[in-house]
Coordinates of N, CA, C and O in Angstrom, one line a residue:
M363 N 26.9 8.3 20.2 CA 28.1 8.5 19.4 C 28.2 10.0 19.0 O 27.3 10.6 18.5
K364 N 29.3 10.6 19.3 CA 29.6 12.0 18.9 C 30.2 12.0 17.5 O 31.1 11.3 17.2
V365 N 29.7 12.9 16.7 CA 30.2 13.1 15.3 C 30.6 14.5 15.2 O 29.9 15.4 15.5
R366 N 31.8 14.7 14.6 CA 32.3 16.0 14.4 C 32.8 16.1 12.9 O 33.6 15.3 12.5
I367 N 32.3 17.1 12.2 CA 32.7 17.3 10.9 C 33.4 18.7 10.8 O 32.9 19.7 11.2
E368 N 34.6 18.6 10.2 CA 35.4 19.8 10.0 C 35.5 20.1 8.5 O 36.1 19.3 7.8
K369 N 35.0 21.2 8.0 CA 35.1 21.6 6.6 C 36.5 22.1 6.3 O 37.0 22.9 7.0
I370 N 37.1 21.7 5.2 CA 38.4 22.2 4.8 C 38.2 23.0 3.5 O 37.2 22.9 2.8
R371 N 39.3 23.7 3.2 CA 39.3 24.5 1.9 C 39.4 23.6 0.7 O 40.1 22.5 0.8
D372 N 38.9 23.9 -0.4 CA 39.0 23.1 -1.6 C 40.4 22.9 -2.0 O 41.2 23.8 -2.1
N373 N 40.8 21.6 -2.2 CA 42.0 21.2 -2.7 C 43.3 21.7 -2.0 O 44.4 21.4 -2.4
Q374 N 43.1 22.3 -0.9 CA 44.3 22.8 -0.1 C 44.8 21.7 0.9 O 46.0 21.7 1.2
E375 N 43.9 20.9 1.3 CA 44.2 19.8 2.3 C 43.6 18.6 1.7 O 42.6 18.6 1.1
E376 N 44.2 17.5 2.1 CA 43.6 16.2 1.7 C 42.4 15.8 2.7 O 42.5 16.0 3.9
E377 N 41.3 15.3 2.1 CA 40.2 14.9 3.0 C 40.7 13.7 3.7 O 41.4 12.8 3.2
S378 N 40.2 13.6 5.0 CA 40.6 12.4 5.8 C 39.4 12.2 6.8 O 38.6 13.0 7.1
A379 N 39.4 11.0 7.4 CA 38.4 10.6 8.4 C 39.1 9.9 9.5 O 40.0 9.0 9.3
L380 N 38.8 10.2 10.8 CA 39.3 9.5 11.9 C 38.1 8.8 12.6 O 37.2 9.6 13.0
I381 N 38.1 7.5 12.8 CA 37.1 6.8 13.5 C 37.6 6.2 14.8 O 38.5 5.4 14.7
R382 N 37.1 6.6 15.9 CA 37.6 6.1 17.2 C 36.4 5.3 17.8 O 35.4 5.9 18.1
V383 N 36.6 4.0 17.9 CA 35.6 3.1 18.4 C 36.1 2.1 19.4 O 37.3 1.8 19.4
V384 N 35.3 1.6 20.3 CA 35.7 0.6 21.2 C 35.7 -0.8 20.5 O 36.6 -1.6 20.7
K385 N 34.7 -1.0 19.6 CA 34.6 -2.2 18.9 C 34.3 -2.0 17.4 O 33.4 -1.2 17.1
V386 N 35.0 -2.7 16.6 CA 34.7 -2.5 15.1 C 33.6 -3.5 14.8 O 33.8 -4.7 15.0
N387 N 32.5 -3.0 14.3 CA 31.4 -3.9 13.9 C 31.1 -3.7 12.4 O 31.8 -3.0 11.7
E388 N 30.0 -4.3 11.9 CA 29.7 -4.3 10.5 C 29.4 -2.9 10.0 O 29.7 -2.5 8.9
T389 N 28.7 -2.1 10.9 CA 28.4 -0.7 10.5 C 29.7 0.1 10.3 O 29.8 0.9 9.4
I390 N 30.6 0.0 11.2 CA 31.9 0.7 11.1 C 32.6 0.2 9.8 O 33.2 1.0 9.0
N391 N 32.6 -1.1 9.6 CA 33.3 -1.6 8.3 C 32.6 -1.0 7.1 O 33.3 -0.7 6.1
R392 N 31.3 -0.9 7.1 CA 30.6 -0.3 6.0 C 30.9 1.1 5.8 O 31.1 1.6 4.7
A393 N 31.0 1.9 6.9 CA 31.4 3.3 6.8 C 32.8 3.4 6.2 O 33.0 4.3 5.3
V394 N 33.7 2.6 6.6 CA 35.1 2.6 6.1 C 35.1 2.3 4.6 O 35.7 3.0 3.8
E395 N 34.3 1.3 4.3 CA 34.2 0.9 2.8 C 33.7 2.0 2.0 O 34.2 2.3 0.9
L396 N 32.7 2.7 2.5 CA 32.1 3.9 1.7 C 33.1 5.0 1.6 O 33.2 5.7 0.6
L397 N 33.9 5.2 2.7 CA 34.9 6.3 2.6 C 36.0 6.0 1.7 O 36.5 6.9 1.0
K398 N 36.4 4.7 1.7 CA 37.6 4.3 0.8 C 37.2 4.1 -0.6 O 38.1 4.2 -1.5
N399 N 36.0 3.6 -0.8 CA 35.6 3.1 -2.2 C 35.5 4.3 -3.2 O 34.6 5.1 -3.0
P400 N 36.3 4.3 -4.2 CA 36.1 5.4 -5.2 C 34.9 5.2 -6.1 O 34.5 6.0 -6.9
Q401 N 34.2 4.0 -6.0 CA 33.0 3.8 -6.8 C 31.7 4.3 -6.1 O 30.7 3.8 -6.4
N402 N 31.9 5.2 -5.1 CA 30.7 5.7 -4.5 C 30.1 6.9 -5.3 O 29.1 7.5 -4.9
T403 N 30.7 7.2 -6.4 CA 30.1 8.2 -7.3 C 30.0 7.6 -8.7 O 30.6 6.6 -9.1
V404 N 29.1 8.2 -9.5 CA 28.9 7.8 -10.9 C 28.7 9.0 -11.8 O 28.0 10.0 -11.3
I405 N 29.2 9.0 -13.0 CA 29.0 10.1 -13.9 C 27.7 9.8 -14.7 O 27.7 8.8 -15.4
V406 N 26.8 10.7 -14.6 CA 25.5 10.5 -15.3 C 25.0 11.8 -16.0 O 25.6 12.8 -15.8
Q407 N 24.0 11.6 -16.8 CA 23.4 12.8 -17.5 C 22.2 13.3 -16.8 O 21.3 12.5 -16.6
N408 N 22.1 14.5 -16.5 CA 21.0 15.1 -15.9 C 19.8 15.2 -16.9 O 20.0 15.7 -18.0
I409 N 18.7 14.7 -16.5 CA 17.5 14.6 -17.4 C 17.1 16.0 -17.9 O 16.8 16.2 -19.0
N410 N 17.0 16.9 -16.9 CA 16.5 18.3 -17.2 C 17.5 19.1 -18.0 O 17.1 19.8 -19.0
S411 N 18.8 19.2 -17.6 CA 19.7 20.1 -18.3 C 20.5 19.4 -19.4 O 21.1 20.1 -20.3
G412 N 20.6 18.1 -19.4 CA 21.4 17.4 -20.4 C 22.9 17.3 -20.0 O 23.7 16.7 -20.8
A413 N 23.3 18.0 -19.0 CA 24.7 18.1 -18.6 C 25.2 16.8 -17.9 O 24.4 16.1 -17.2
N414 N 26.4 16.4 -18.1 CA 27.0 15.3 -17.4 C 27.4 15.8 -16.0 O 28.0 16.8 -15.9
E415 N 27.0 15.0 -15.0 CA 27.3 15.4 -13.6 C 27.8 14.2 -12.8 O 27.5 13.0 -13.1
K416 N 28.5 14.4 -11.7 CA 29.0 13.4 -10.8 C 27.9 13.3 -9.7 O 27.6 14.3 -9.1
V417 N 27.4 12.1 -9.5 CA 26.4 11.9 -8.4 C 26.9 10.9 -7.4 O 27.4 9.9 -7.8
Y418 N 26.7 11.3 -6.1 CA 27.1 10.3 -5.1 C 25.9 9.3 -4.9 O 24.8 9.7 -4.8
L419 N 26.3 8.1 -4.9 CA 25.3 7.0 -4.9 C 24.4 7.0 -3.6 O 23.3 6.6 -3.6
D420 N 25.0 7.6 -2.5 CA 24.2 7.6 -1.3 C 23.1 8.7 -1.3 O 22.3 8.8 -0.5
E421 N 23.1 9.5 -2.4 CA 22.0 10.4 -2.6 C 20.9 9.9 -3.5 O 19.8 10.4 -3.6
V422 N 21.2 8.7 -4.2 CA 20.2 8.1 -5.1 C 19.2 7.2 -4.3 O 19.7 6.3 -3.6
M423 N 17.9 7.6 -4.4 CA 16.9 6.8 -3.6 C 16.7 5.4 -4.3 O 16.5 4.4 -3.6
Y424 N 16.5 5.5 -5.6 CA 16.3 4.2 -6.4 C 16.7 4.4 -7.8 O 16.8 5.5 -8.3
V425 N 16.8 3.3 -8.5 CA 17.1 3.3 -9.9 C 16.1 2.5 -10.7 O 15.6 1.5 -10.1
E426 N 15.8 2.9 -11.9 CA 14.8 2.2 -12.7 C 15.4 1.9 -14.1 O 16.1 2.8 -14.7
Y427 N 15.2 0.7 -14.6 CA 15.7 0.3 -15.9 C 14.6 0.5 -16.9 O 13.6 -0.2 -16.8
L428 N 14.7 1.4 -17.9 CA 13.7 1.6 -18.9 C 14.4 1.9 -20.2 O 15.4 2.7 -20.3
E429 N 14.0 1.3 -21.3 CA 14.5 1.5 -22.7 C 16.0 1.5 -22.7 O 16.6 2.4 -23.3
R430 N 16.6 0.5 -22.2 CA 18.1 0.2 -22.2 C 18.9 1.3 -21.5 O 20.0 1.5 -21.8
N431 N 18.3 2.0 -20.6 CA 18.9 3.0 -19.8 C 18.6 2.8 -18.3 O 17.5 2.3 -18.0
I432 N 19.5 3.2 -17.4 CA 19.2 3.3 -16.0 C 18.9 4.7 -15.7 O 19.6 5.7 -16.0
F433 N 17.7 4.9 -15.0 CA 17.3 6.2 -14.5 C 17.5 6.3 -13.0 O 17.0 5.4 -12.3
L434 N 18.3 7.2 -12.5 CA 18.6 7.4 -11.1 C 17.8 8.5 -10.6 O 17.8 9.6 -11.2
Y435 N 17.2 8.3 -9.4 CA 16.3 9.3 -8.8 C 16.8 9.7 -7.5 O 17.0 8.9 -6.6
T436 N 17.1 11.0 -7.3 CA 17.5 11.6 -6.0 C 16.2 12.4 -5.5 O 15.2 12.4 -6.2
K437 N 16.4 13.0 -4.4 CA 15.3 13.8 -3.8 C 14.9 15.0 -4.8 O 13.7 15.4 -4.8
S438 N 15.9 15.5 -5.5 CA 15.6 16.7 -6.3 C 15.8 16.6 -7.8 O 15.3 17.4 -8.6
E439 N 16.5 15.5 -8.2 CA 16.9 15.4 -9.7 C 16.7 14.0 -10.2 O 16.6 13.1 -9.4
S440 N 16.7 13.9 -11.5 CA 16.6 12.6 -12.2 C 17.8 12.6 -13.2 O 18.1 13.6 -13.8
Y441 N 18.4 11.4 -13.3 CA 19.6 11.2 -14.1 C 19.4 10.0 -15.0 O 18.6 9.1 -14.7
C442 N 20.3 9.9 -16.0 CA 20.2 8.8 -17.0 C 21.6 8.3 -17.1 O 22.6 9.0 -17.2
L443 N 21.7 7.0 -17.2 CA 23.0 6.3 -17.4 C 22.8 5.1 -18.4 O 21.9 4.3 -18.2
R444 N 23.5 5.1 -19.5 CA 23.3 4.0 -20.5 C 24.1 2.8 -20.1 O 25.3 2.6 -20.3
T445 N 23.4 1.9 -19.5 CA 23.9 0.6 -19.1 C 22.7 -0.3 -18.7 O 21.6 0.1 -18.7
S446 N 23.0 -1.6 -18.5 CA 21.9 -2.5 -18.1 C 21.8 -2.6 -16.6 O 22.7 -2.2 -15.9
L447 N 20.7 -3.0 -16.1 CA 20.5 -3.1 -14.7 C 21.4 -4.2 -14.1 O 21.9 -4.1 -13.0
T448 N 21.6 -5.3 -14.9 CA 22.5 -6.3 -14.4 C 23.9 -5.8 -14.2 O 24.5 -6.0 -13.1
K449 N 24.4 -5.1 -15.1 CA 25.8 -4.5 -14.9 C 25.8 -3.5 -13.8 O 26.8 -3.4 -13.0
F450 N 24.8 -2.7 -13.7 CA 24.7 -1.7 -12.6 C 24.7 -2.4 -11.3 O 25.4 -2.0 -10.3
M451 N 23.9 -3.4 -11.1 CA 23.8 -4.1 -9.9 C 25.1 -4.9 -9.5 O 25.4 -5.0 -8.4
E452 N 25.8 -5.4 -10.5 CA 27.0 -6.1 -10.3 C 28.0 -5.1 -9.7 O 28.8 -5.4 -8.8
T453 N 28.0 -3.9 -10.2 CA 29.0 -2.8 -9.7 C 28.6 -2.2 -8.4 O 29.4 -2.0 -7.5
Y454 N 27.3 -2.0 -8.2 CA 26.8 -1.3 -7.0 C 25.9 -2.1 -6.1 O 25.0 -1.5 -5.4
A455 N 26.1 -3.4 -6.0 CA 25.2 -4.2 -5.2 C 25.3 -3.9 -3.7 O 24.4 -4.2 -2.9
S456 N 26.4 -3.3 -3.3 CA 26.6 -3.0 -1.9 C 25.7 -1.8 -1.5 O 25.4 -1.6 -0.3
V457 N 25.2 -1.1 -2.4 CA 24.4 0.1 -2.2 C 22.9 -0.2 -2.4 O 22.0 0.3 -1.7
F458 N 22.6 -0.9 -3.5 CA 21.2 -1.1 -3.9 C 20.8 -2.6 -3.8 O 21.5 -3.5 -3.9
I459 N 19.4 -2.7 -3.6 CA 18.8 -4.1 -3.6 C 17.7 -4.1 -4.6 O 16.9 -3.1 -4.7
Q460 N 17.6 -5.1 -5.4 CA 16.6 -5.2 -6.5 C 15.2 -5.5 -5.8 O 15.1 -6.4 -5.0
I461 N 14.2 -4.8 -6.2 CA 12.8 -5.0 -5.7 C 11.8 -5.3 -6.8 O 10.7 -5.7 -6.5
K462 N 12.2 -5.2 -8.0 CA 11.4 -5.6 -9.2 C 12.4 -5.9 -10.3 O 13.6 -5.7 -10.2
K463 N 11.8 -6.5 -11.4 CA 12.7 -6.8 -12.5 C 13.4 -5.6 -13.0 O 14.6 -5.7 -13.5
N464 N 12.8 -4.4 -13.0 CA 13.5 -3.2 -13.5 C 13.7 -2.1 -12.5 O 13.9 -1.0 -12.8
L465 N 13.7 -2.5 -11.2 CA 13.8 -1.5 -10.1 C 14.7 -1.9 -9.0 O 14.6 -3.1 -8.5
A466 N 15.6 -1.0 -8.6 CA 16.5 -1.3 -7.4 C 16.4 -0.1 -6.5 O 16.3 1.0 -6.9
L467 N 16.5 -0.4 -5.2 CA 16.3 0.5 -4.1 C 17.5 0.7 -3.2 O 18.2 -0.3 -2.9
N468 N 17.8 1.9 -2.8 CA 18.8 2.2 -1.8 C 18.1 2.0 -0.5 O 17.2 2.8 -0.1
C469 N 18.5 1.0 0.3 CA 17.9 0.6 1.5 C 17.9 1.7 2.6 O 17.1 1.8 3.5
Y470 N 18.9 2.6 2.5 CA 19.0 3.7 3.5 C 17.9 4.7 3.3 O 17.7 5.6 4.2
F471 N 17.1 4.7 2.3 CA 16.0 5.6 2.1 C 14.7 5.1 2.5 O 13.6 5.7 2.4
V472 N 14.6 3.8 3.0 CA 13.4 3.2 3.4 C 12.9 3.7 4.7 O 13.7 3.7 5.7
H473 N 11.7 4.3 4.7 CA 11.2 4.8 6.0 C 10.3 3.7 6.6 O 10.4 3.5 7.8
S474 N 9.5 3.0 5.8 CA 8.7 2.0 6.4 C 8.2 1.1 5.2 O 8.4 1.5 4.0
F475 N 7.5 0.0 5.5 CA 6.9 -0.8 4.5 C 5.6 -1.4 5.1 O 5.5 -1.6 6.3
A476 N 4.7 -1.7 4.2 CA 3.4 -2.3 4.6 C 2.9 -3.1 3.4 O 3.3 -3.0 2.3
T477 N 1.9 -4.0 3.8 CA 1.2 -4.7 2.7 C 0.0 -4.0 2.3 O -0.7 -3.4 3.2
N478 N -0.4 -4.0 1.1 CA -1.6 -3.4 0.6 C -2.7 -4.4 0.5 O -2.5 -5.6 0.8
R479 N -3.9 -4.0 0.1 CA -5.0 -4.9 0.0 C -4.8 -6.1 -0.8 O -5.3 -7.2 -0.6
S480 N -4.0 -6.0 -1.9 CA -3.8 -7.1 -2.8 C -2.7 -8.1 -2.2 O -2.5 -9.1 -2.8
G481 N -2.1 -7.7 -1.1 CA -1.1 -8.6 -0.5 C 0.3 -8.3 -0.9 O 1.3 -8.9 -0.4
S482 N 0.5 -7.4 -1.8 CA 1.9 -7.0 -2.2 C 2.5 -6.1 -1.2 O 1.8 -5.4 -0.5
L483 N 3.8 -6.0 -1.2 CA 4.5 -5.2 -0.2 C 4.8 -3.8 -0.9 O 5.2 -3.7 -2.0
V484 N 4.5 -2.7 -0.1 CA 4.8 -1.4 -0.5 C 5.8 -0.8 0.4 O 5.7 -0.8 1.6
V485 N 6.9 -0.2 -0.2 CA 7.9 0.4 0.5 C 7.7 1.9 0.5 O 7.4 2.5 -0.6
I486 N 7.7 2.6 1.6 CA 7.5 4.0 1.7 C 8.9 4.6 2.0 O 9.6 4.3 3.0
L487 N 9.4 5.5 1.1 CA 10.7 6.1 1.2 C 10.6 7.3 2.1 O 9.5 7.8 2.5
A488 N 11.8 7.8 2.5 CA 11.9 8.9 3.4 C 11.1 10.2 2.9 O 10.7 11.0 3.6
T489 N 11.0 10.2 1.6 CA 10.4 11.4 0.9 C 8.8 11.2 0.8 O 8.2 12.1 0.4
G490 N 8.3 10.0 1.2 CA 6.9 9.8 1.2 C 6.5 9.0 -0.1 O 5.4 8.5 -0.2
E491 N 7.4 8.9 -1.0 CA 7.2 8.2 -2.3 C 7.0 6.7 -2.0 O 7.6 6.1 -1.1
K492 N 6.1 6.1 -2.7 CA 5.8 4.6 -2.5 C 6.2 3.8 -3.7 O 6.0 4.2 -4.8
L493 N 6.9 2.7 -3.4 CA 7.3 1.7 -4.5 C 6.8 0.4 -4.1 O 6.8 -0.1 -3.0
V494 N 6.2 -0.3 -5.1 CA 5.7 -1.7 -4.9 C 6.8 -2.7 -5.2 O 7.5 -2.6 -6.1
V495 N 6.9 -3.7 -4.3 CA 7.9 -4.7 -4.3 C 7.3 -6.0 -4.9 O 6.3 -6.4 -4.5
S496 N 7.9 -6.5 -5.9 CA 7.4 -7.8 -6.5 C 7.6 -8.9 -5.5 O 8.5 -8.9 -4.7
R497 N 6.6 -9.8 -5.5 CA 6.6 -10.9 -4.6 C 8.0 -11.7 -4.6 O 8.4 -12.2 -3.6
R498 N 8.5 -11.8 -5.8 CA 9.8 -12.5 -6.0 C 10.9 -11.9 -5.1 O 11.9 -12.6 -4.7
Y499 N 10.9 -10.6 -4.8 CA 12.0 -9.9 -4.1 C 11.7 -9.6 -2.7 O 12.5 -9.0 -2.0
V500 N 10.5 -9.9 -2.2 CA 10.1 -9.5 -0.8 C 11.0 -10.1 0.2 O 11.5 -9.4 1.1
K501 N 11.3 -11.4 0.1 CA 12.1 -12.1 1.1 C 13.5 -11.5 1.2 O 14.0 -11.2 2.3
K502 N 14.1 -11.2 0.1 CA 15.4 -10.7 0.0 C 15.5 -9.2 0.6 O 16.4 -8.9 1.3
L503 N 14.4 -8.5 0.3 CA 14.4 -7.1 0.8 C 14.3 -7.1 2.3 O 15.0 -6.4 3.0
K504 N 13.4 -8.0 2.9 CA 13.2 -8.0 4.3 C 14.5 -8.5 5.0 O 14.9 -8.0 6.0
E505 N 15.2 -9.5 4.4 CA 16.5 -9.9 4.9 C 17.5 -8.8 4.9 O 18.2 -8.6 5.9
S506 N 17.6 -8.0 3.9 CA 18.5 -6.9 3.8 C 18.2 -5.8 4.8 O 19.1 -5.3 5.5
L507 N 16.9 -5.5 5.0 CA 16.6 -4.5 5.9 C 16.8 -5.0 7.4 O 17.3 -4.2 8.2
S508 N 16.5 -6.2 7.6 CA 16.8 -6.8 8.9 C 18.3 -6.8 9.2 O 18.7 -6.4 10.3
K509 N 19.1 -7.2 8.3 CA 20.5 -7.2 8.4 C 21.0 -5.8 8.7 O 21.9 -5.5 9.5
L510 N 20.5 -4.8 8.0 CA 20.9 -3.4 8.1 C 20.5 -2.9 9.5 O 21.3 -2.3 10.2
A511 N 19.4 -3.3 10.0 CA 18.9 -2.9 11.3 C 19.8 -3.6 12.4 O 20.2 -2.9 13.4
D512 N 20.1 -4.8 12.2 CA 20.9 -5.6 13.2 C 22.3 -5.0 13.3 O 22.9 -4.9 14.4
T513 N 22.9 -4.7 12.2 CA 24.3 -4.2 12.2 C 24.4 -2.8 12.8 O 25.4 -2.4 13.2
G514 N 23.3 -2.1 12.8 CA 23.3 -0.7 13.3 C 23.4 -0.6 14.8 O 23.7 0.4 15.3
Y515 N 23.2 -1.7 15.5 CA 23.1 -1.7 17.0 C 24.1 -2.6 17.6 O 23.9 -3.0 18.8
E516 N 25.1 -3.1 17.0 CA 26.1 -4.0 17.6 C 26.9 -3.2 18.6 O 27.2 -2.1 18.5

C-alpha cells in the first residue's frame, strides 16, 4: 500500500484524508474512526512541568491507575489525569485493553509477549519496557491481539 502525506500550513487549510481502497475492511474502518473521532486526544497534566497539554492517545503506550489518578505514559513523557480507570476505559476502550486491575495497554505498542518462569504473561513493548499481565486478563489480551493481527491482513 502506498502512503502519501502532504503537510499543510497551520490553520490556512482544513486537514483532510483521502483513502482509496479496493475493499473496505476492519483496518480501514478503524483508520476512518480514528481520523473522524474527536476523542483521540485528551487534556492532561505533564508530570515534569505541571503544564496542561493535549496528548494524542495513539502516542500513549499504557495507562496506570494510582491514588485516584490515571497516569499516561508515552515514549518520552508522563502525564496525569484525575479520573477513575473505569471511566477512562469506558471512554477509550477502542484504544486500550486492560491487563491488570490498575493497568491498561495500547495494543499497538506491543512488540511481543512471552511467559515467564512463574507462568504469568509478560508483554514487551516496542520500547523494550516489560509489563506483566494478570492471569485474569490474559485471554482477553490474546483475543484482542489476534483480532488486531487478523484485521491487518484482510
